[in-house]
CSV table of C-alpha atoms in Angstrom, one decimal:
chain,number,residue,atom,x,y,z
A,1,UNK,CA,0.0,0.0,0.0
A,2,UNK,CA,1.1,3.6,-0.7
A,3,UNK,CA,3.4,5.6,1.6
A,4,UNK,CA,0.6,7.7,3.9
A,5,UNK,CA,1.4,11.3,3.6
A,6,UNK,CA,3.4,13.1,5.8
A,7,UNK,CA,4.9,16.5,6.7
A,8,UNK,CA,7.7,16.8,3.8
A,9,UNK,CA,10.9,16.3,6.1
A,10,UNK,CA,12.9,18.6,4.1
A,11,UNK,CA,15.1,20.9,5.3
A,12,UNK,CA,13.4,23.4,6.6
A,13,UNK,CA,11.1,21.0,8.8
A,14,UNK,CA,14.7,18.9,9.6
A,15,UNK,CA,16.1,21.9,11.2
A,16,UNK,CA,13.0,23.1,13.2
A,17,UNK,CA,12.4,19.7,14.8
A,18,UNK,CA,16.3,20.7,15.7
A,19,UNK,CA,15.4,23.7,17.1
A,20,UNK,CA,12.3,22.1,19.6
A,21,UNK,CA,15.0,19.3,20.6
A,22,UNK,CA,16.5,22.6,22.1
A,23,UNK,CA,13.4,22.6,24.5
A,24,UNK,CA,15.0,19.8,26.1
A,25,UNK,CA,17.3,21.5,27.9
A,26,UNK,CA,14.4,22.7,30.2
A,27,UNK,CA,14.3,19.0,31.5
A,28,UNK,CA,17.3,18.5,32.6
A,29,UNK,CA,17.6,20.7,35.9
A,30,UNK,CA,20.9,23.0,35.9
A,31,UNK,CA,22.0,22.3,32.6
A,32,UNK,CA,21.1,25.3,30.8
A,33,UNK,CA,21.0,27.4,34.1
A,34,UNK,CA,24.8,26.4,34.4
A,35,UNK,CA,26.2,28.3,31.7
A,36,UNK,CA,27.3,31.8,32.4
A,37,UNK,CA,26.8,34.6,30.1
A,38,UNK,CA,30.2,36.0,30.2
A,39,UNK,CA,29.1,39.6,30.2
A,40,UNK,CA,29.3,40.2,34.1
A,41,UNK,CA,25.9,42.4,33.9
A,42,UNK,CA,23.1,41.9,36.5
A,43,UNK,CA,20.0,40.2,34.6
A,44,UNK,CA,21.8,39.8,31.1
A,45,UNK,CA,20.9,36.8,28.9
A,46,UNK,CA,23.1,34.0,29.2
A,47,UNK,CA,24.3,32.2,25.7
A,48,UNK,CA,24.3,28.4,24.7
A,49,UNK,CA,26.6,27.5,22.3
A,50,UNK,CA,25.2,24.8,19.9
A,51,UNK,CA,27.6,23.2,17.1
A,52,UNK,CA,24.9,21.7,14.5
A,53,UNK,CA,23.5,22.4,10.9
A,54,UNK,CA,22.8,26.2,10.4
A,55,UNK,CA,19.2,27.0,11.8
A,56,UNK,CA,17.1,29.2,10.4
A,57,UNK,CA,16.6,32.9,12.0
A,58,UNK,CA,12.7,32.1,13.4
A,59,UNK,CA,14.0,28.4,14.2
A,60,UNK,CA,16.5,30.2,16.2
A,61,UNK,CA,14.1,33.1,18.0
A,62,UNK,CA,11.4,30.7,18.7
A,63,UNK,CA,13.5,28.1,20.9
A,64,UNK,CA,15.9,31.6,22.8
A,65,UNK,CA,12.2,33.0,23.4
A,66,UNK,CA,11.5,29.3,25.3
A,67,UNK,CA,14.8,29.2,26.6
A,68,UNK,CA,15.0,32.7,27.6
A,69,UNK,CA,18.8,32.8,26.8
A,70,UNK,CA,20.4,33.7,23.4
A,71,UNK,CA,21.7,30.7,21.0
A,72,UNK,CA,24.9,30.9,19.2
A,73,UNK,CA,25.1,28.4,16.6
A,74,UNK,CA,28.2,27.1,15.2
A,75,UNK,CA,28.1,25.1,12.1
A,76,UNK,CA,29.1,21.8,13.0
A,77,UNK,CA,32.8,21.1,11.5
A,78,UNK,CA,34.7,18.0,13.0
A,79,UNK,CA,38.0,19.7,12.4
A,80,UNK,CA,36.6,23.1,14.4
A,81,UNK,CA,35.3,20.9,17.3
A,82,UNK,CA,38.8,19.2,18.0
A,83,UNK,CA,40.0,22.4,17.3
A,84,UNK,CA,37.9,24.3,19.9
A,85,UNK,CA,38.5,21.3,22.4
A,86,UNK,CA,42.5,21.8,22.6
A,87,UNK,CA,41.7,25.1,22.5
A,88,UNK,CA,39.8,24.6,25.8
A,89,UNK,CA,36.8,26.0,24.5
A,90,UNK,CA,34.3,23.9,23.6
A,91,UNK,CA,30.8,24.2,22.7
A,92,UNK,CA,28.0,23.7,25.0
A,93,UNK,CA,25.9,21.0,23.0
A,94,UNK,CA,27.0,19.2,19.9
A,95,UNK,CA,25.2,17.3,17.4
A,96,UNK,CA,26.6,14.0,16.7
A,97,UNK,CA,26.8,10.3,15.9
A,98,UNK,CA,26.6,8.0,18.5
A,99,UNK,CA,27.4,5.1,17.2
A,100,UNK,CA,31.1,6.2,16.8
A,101,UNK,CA,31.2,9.8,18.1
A,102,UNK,CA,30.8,8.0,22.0
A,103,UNK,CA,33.4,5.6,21.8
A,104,UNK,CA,35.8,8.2,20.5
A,105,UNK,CA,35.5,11.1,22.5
A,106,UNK,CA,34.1,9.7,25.6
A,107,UNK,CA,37.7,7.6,26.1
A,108,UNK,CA,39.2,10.9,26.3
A,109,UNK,CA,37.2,11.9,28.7
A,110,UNK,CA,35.9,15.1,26.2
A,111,UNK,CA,32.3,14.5,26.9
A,112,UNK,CA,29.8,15.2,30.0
A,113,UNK,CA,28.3,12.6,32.0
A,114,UNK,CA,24.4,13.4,32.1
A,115,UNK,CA,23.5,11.1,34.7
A,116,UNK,CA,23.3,13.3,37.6
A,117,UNK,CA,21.0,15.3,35.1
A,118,UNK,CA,18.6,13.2,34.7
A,119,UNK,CA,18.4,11.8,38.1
A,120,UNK,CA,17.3,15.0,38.7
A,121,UNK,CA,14.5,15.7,36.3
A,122,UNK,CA,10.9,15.8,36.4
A,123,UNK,CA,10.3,15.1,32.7
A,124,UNK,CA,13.0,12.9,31.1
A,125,UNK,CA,14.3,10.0,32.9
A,126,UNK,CA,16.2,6.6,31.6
A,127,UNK,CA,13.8,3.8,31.6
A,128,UNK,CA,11.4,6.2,29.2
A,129,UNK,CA,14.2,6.2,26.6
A,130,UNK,CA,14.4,3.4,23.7
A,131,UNK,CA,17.1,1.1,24.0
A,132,UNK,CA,18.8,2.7,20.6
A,133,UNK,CA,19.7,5.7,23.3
A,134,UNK,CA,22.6,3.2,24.8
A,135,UNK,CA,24.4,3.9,21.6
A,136,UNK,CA,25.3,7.0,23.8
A,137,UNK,CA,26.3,5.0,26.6
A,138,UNK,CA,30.0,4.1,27.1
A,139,UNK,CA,31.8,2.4,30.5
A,140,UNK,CA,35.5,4.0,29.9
A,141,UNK,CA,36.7,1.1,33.2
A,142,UNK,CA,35.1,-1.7,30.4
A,143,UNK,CA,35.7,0.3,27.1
A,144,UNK,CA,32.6,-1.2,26.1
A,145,UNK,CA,29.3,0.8,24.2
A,146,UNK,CA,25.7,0.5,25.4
A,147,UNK,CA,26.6,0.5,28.9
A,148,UNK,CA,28.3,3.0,31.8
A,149,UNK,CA,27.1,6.6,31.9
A,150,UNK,CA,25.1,8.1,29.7
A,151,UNK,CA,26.5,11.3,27.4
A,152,UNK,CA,23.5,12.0,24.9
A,153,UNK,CA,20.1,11.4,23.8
A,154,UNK,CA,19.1,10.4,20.6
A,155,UNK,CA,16.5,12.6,18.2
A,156,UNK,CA,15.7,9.7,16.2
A,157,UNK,CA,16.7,6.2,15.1
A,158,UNK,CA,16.1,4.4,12.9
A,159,UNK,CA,16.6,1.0,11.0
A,160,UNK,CA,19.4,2.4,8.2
A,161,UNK,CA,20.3,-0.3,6.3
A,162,UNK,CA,16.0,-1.1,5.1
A,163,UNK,CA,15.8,0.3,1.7
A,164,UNK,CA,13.3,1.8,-0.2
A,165,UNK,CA,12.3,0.8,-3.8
A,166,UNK,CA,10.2,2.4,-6.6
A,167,UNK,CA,7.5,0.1,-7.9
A,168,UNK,CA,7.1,1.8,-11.1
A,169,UNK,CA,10.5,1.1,-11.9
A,170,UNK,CA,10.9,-2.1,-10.8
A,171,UNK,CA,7.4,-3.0,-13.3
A,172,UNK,CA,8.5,-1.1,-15.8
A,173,UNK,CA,12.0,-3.4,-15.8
A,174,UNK,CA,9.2,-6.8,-15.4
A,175,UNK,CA,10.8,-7.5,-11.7
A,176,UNK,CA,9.1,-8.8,-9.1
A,177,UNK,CA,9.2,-6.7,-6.1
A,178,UNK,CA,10.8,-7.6,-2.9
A,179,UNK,CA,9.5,-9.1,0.2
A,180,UNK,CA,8.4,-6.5,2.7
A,181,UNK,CA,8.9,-9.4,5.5
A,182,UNK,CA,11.3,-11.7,4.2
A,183,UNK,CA,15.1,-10.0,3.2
A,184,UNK,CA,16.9,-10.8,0.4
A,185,UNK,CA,20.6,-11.7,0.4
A,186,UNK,CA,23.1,-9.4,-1.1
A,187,UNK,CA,24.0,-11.0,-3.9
A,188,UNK,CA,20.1,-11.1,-4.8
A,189,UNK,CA,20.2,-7.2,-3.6
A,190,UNK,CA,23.3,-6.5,-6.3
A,191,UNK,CA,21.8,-8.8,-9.0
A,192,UNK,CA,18.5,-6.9,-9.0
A,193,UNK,CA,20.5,-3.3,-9.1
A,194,UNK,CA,22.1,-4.5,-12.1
A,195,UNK,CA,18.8,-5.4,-13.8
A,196,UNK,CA,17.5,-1.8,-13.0
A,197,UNK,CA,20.4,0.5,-13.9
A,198,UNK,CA,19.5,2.3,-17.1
A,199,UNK,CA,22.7,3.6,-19.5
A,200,UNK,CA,23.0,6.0,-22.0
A,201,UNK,CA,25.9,6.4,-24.3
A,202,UNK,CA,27.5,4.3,-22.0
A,203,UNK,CA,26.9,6.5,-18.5
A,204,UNK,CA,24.6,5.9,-16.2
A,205,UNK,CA,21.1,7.5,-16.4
A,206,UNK,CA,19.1,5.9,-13.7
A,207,UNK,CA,20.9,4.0,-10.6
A,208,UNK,CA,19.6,0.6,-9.8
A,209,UNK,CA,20.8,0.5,-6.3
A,210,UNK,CA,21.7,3.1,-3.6
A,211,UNK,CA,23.9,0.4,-1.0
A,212,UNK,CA,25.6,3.5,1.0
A,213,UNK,CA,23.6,3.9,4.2
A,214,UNK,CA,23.7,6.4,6.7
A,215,UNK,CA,27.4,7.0,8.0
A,216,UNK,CA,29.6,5.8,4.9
A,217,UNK,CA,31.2,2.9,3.5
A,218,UNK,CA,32.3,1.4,7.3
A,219,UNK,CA,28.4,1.4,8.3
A,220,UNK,CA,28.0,-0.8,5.1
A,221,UNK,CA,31.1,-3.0,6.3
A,222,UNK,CA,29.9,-3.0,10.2
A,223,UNK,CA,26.5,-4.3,9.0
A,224,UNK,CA,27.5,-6.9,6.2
A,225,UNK,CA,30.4,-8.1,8.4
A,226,UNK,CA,27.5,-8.4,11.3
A,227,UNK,CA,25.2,-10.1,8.9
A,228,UNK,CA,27.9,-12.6,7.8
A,229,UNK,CA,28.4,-13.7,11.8
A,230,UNK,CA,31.5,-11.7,12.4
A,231,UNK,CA,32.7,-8.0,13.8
A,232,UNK,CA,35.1,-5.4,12.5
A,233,UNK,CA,35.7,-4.3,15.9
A,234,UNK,CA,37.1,-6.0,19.1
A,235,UNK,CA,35.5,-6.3,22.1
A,236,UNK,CA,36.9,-3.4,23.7
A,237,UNK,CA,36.8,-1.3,20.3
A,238,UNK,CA,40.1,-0.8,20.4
A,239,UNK,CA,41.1,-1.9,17.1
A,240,UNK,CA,39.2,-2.8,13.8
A,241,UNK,CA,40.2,-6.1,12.1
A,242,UNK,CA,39.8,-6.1,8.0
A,243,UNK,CA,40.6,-9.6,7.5
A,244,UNK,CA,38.3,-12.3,9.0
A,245,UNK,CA,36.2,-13.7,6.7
A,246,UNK,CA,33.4,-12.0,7.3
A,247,UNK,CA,35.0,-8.8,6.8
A,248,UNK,CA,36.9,-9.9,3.4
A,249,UNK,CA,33.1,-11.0,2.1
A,250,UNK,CA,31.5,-7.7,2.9
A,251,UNK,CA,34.4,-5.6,1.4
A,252,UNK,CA,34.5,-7.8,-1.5
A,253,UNK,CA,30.8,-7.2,-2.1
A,254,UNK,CA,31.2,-3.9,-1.9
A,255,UNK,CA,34.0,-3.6,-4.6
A,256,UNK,CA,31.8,-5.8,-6.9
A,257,UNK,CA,28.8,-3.3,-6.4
A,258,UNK,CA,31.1,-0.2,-7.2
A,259,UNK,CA,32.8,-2.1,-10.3
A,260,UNK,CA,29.4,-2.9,-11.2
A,261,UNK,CA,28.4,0.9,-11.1
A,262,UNK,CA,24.7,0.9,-10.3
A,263,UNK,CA,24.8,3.5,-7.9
A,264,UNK,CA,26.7,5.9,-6.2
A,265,UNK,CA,29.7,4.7,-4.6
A,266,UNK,CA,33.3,6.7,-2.7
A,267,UNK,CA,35.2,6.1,-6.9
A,268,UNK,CA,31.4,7.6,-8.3
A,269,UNK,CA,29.3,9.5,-5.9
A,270,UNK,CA,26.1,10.7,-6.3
A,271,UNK,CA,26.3,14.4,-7.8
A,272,UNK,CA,23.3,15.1,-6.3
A,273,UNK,CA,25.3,14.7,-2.4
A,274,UNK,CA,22.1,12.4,-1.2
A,275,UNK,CA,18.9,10.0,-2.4
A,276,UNK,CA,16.5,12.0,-1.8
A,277,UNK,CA,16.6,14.3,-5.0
A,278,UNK,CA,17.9,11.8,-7.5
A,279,UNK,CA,15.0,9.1,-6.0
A,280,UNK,CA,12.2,11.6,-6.6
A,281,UNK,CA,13.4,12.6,-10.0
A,282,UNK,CA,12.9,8.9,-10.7
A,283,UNK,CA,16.7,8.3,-11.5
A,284,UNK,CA,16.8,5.9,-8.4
A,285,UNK,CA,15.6,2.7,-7.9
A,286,UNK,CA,16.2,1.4,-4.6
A,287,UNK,CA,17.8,3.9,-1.7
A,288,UNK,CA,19.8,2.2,1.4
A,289,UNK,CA,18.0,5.0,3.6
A,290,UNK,CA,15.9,3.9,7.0
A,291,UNK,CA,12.9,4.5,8.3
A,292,UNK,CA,13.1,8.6,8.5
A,293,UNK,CA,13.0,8.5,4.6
A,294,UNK,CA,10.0,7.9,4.5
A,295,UNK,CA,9.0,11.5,5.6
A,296,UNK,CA,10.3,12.6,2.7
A,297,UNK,CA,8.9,10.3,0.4
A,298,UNK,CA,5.5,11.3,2.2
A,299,UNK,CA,5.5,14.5,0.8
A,300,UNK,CA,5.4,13.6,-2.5
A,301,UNK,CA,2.1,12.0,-3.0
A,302,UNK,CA,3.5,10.5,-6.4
A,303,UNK,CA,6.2,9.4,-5.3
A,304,UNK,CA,4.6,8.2,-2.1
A,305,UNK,CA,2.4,6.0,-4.1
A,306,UNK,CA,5.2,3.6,-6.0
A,307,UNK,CA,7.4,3.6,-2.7
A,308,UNK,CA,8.0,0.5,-0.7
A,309,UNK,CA,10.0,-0.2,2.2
A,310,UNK,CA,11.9,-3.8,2.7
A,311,UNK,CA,13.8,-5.4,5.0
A,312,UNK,CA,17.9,-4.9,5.2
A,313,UNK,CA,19.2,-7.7,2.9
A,314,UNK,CA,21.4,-10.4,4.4
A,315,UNK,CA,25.3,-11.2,3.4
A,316,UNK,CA,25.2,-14.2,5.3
A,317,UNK,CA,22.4,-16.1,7.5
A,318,UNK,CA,22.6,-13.5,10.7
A,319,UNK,CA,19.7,-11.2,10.2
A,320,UNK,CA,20.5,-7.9,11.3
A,321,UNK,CA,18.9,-4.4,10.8
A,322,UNK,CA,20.8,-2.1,12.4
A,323,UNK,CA,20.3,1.5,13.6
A,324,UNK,CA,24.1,3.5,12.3
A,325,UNK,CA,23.9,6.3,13.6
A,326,UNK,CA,20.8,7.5,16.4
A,327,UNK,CA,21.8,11.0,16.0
A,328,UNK,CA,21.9,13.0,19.0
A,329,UNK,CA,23.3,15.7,21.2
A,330,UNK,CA,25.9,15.1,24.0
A,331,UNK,CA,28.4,18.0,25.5
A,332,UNK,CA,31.9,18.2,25.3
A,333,UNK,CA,34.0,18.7,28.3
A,334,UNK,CA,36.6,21.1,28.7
A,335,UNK,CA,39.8,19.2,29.5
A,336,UNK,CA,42.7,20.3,31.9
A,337,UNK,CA,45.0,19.2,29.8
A,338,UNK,CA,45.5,20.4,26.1
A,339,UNK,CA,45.8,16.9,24.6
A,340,UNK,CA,44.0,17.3,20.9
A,341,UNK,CA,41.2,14.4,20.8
A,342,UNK,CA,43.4,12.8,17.4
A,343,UNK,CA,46.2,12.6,20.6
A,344,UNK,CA,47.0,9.0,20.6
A,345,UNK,CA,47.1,9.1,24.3
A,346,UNK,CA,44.1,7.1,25.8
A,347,UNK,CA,41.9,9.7,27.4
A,348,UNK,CA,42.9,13.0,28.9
A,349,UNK,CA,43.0,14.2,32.3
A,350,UNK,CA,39.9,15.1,34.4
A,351,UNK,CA,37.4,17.9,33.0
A,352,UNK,CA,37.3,21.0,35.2
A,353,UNK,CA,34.2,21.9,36.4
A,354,UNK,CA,32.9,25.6,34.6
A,355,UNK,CA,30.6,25.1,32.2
A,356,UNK,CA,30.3,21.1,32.0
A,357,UNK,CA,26.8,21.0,32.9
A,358,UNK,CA,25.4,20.9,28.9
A,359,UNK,CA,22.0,20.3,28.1
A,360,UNK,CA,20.6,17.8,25.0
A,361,UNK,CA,19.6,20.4,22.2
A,362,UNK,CA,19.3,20.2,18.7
A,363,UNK,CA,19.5,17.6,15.8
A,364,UNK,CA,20.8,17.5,11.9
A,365,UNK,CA,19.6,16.1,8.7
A,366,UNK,CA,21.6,13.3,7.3
């Protein structure tokens, strides 16, 4: 059955659902009252630093008028970040990945603990959380993710590596059209992109398959290796192993998929930067893009009506349908030391105390 309608989840709505997840810095008692204005004046405004997407000007007014403190929003740069972090000057909420943004900075001891924070709130407490929050979990004693303290809360989540598929094109190629219960394997996946790439004067006109998902080319590899039975990374993610098995299978499918070239790949990417634009000008067949696509695709009713969404194919006989990123807000620390976070130095000293207390805000579109 078609798509139902939805708000279009296009820019403009993307970044003012970021601006309400601003809001939730209410709920977390002391956060946003922690951080000082820096002017010294009696009664003057303080300031939140935010590093995200750019926010448009009333996205911006509406959540300082419910805050009742002004908003300065940096555009989020990873090179900027670590810069502002050995500068010992970090932002007060940024917008990240938790899937690999927690184990990274977290061992270095660059981002704040929120327990206390929400052992104090009213609103928002633990057990109402979905489990894909423990993505922003990390226990630094363990180095393990999904446990220990808690350094962000996810916007959304949702199951990336699903893809979606246009039925019109699939017909109009005389395909039958995938399972929405049942997965298909990857070879199946590949085979059917090959049948639905269109060529003209030898370049490619209409990709059969999308297979990036959310996060780049290691996602793909976590979630194929995962699939296959095996892990890229060690227990204590610590180090990343290429050569098992598993991992040789997934990277080999990979390089058949971008030798193939059906779709965008890191030798032949998609001019268009993302799916979403290339899918609705009917150039795309299937799109490696979860659950939060389909707000997109809702606001197309056209396109809405020959979209389907099925299950993330299998490289081996593990089914797996993992979330890659749960994108959310944590907040850095400021660290004594002036150890850059690329240092190769496990973690760095103990955070000092101004300005650690750092509410949740804010959210990006992929």
């Amino acid at each position: 059955m078609p798509v139902a309608p939805r708000g279009s989840l296009d820019r403009r709505r993307f970044l003012a659902a970021s601006a309400g997840a601003a809001l939730t810095a209410a709920a977390l008692p002391g956060c946003a009252s922690s951080v000082d204005s820096g002017s010294g004046a009696k009664g003057a405004k303080e300031t939140l630093t935010i590093m995200d997407v750019a926010w448009e000007k009333k996205d911006q007014q509406k959540v300082e008028q419910e805050l009742g403190m002004n908003l300065d929003i940096v555009t989020y740069d990873i090179t900027k970040l670590n810069a502002m972090l050995a500068g010992n000057n970090p932002p007060d909420v940024v917008r990240g990945i938790g899937a690999t943004d927690v184990p990274y900075f977290a061992a270095r001891d660059l981002m704040t603990d929120l327990d206390s924070y929400f052992a104090k709130s009213d609103v928002l407490k633990p057990s109402d959380l979905a489990p894909a929050n423990d993505v922003w979990r990390y226990d630094s004693e363990t180095k393990k993710q999904g446990t220990g303290p808690r350094y962000g809360m996810a916007k959304d989540y949702s199951q990336d590596c699903m893809f979606w598929y246009r039925t019109d094109l699939f017909e109009a190629a005389e395909l039958e059209l995938p399972s929405d219960t049942e997965p298909l394997s990857c070879d199946e996946w590949l085979d059917l992109g090959k049948r639905l790439v269109k060529r003209r004067l030898g370049k490619v006109k209409v990709y059969g398959l999308s297979a990036g998902t959310l996060g780049g080319p290691l996602t793909t590899f976590m979630w194929m290796t995962a699939s296959a039975g095996g892990s890229l990374f060690a227990d204590d993610l610590a180090t990343v192993d290429f050569s098992s098995p598993e991992a040789l299978k997934a990277l080999q499918w990979y390089l058949d998929y971008a030798k193939a070239d059906i779709g965008p790949s890191v030798v032949n990417p998609n001019p268009d930067g993302w799916d979403w634009p290339t899918y609705q000008a009917n150039r795309m067949a299937m799109a490696t893009d979860g659950y939060w696509f389909g707000g997109t695709i809702g606001g197309d009713a056209k396109i809405a009506e020959v979209s389907r969404f099925a299950p993330a194919p299998q490289l081996g006989s593990h089914r797996v349908s993992p979330a890659s990123a749960a994108p959310a807000t944590g907040s850095p620390r400021r660290p004594r030391t002036r150890t850059p976070p690329g240092s190769t130095s496990s973690t760095t000293s103990p955070a000092s105390s101004p300005r650690t207390a750092r509410p949740p805000a804010g959210a990006s579109p992929p």
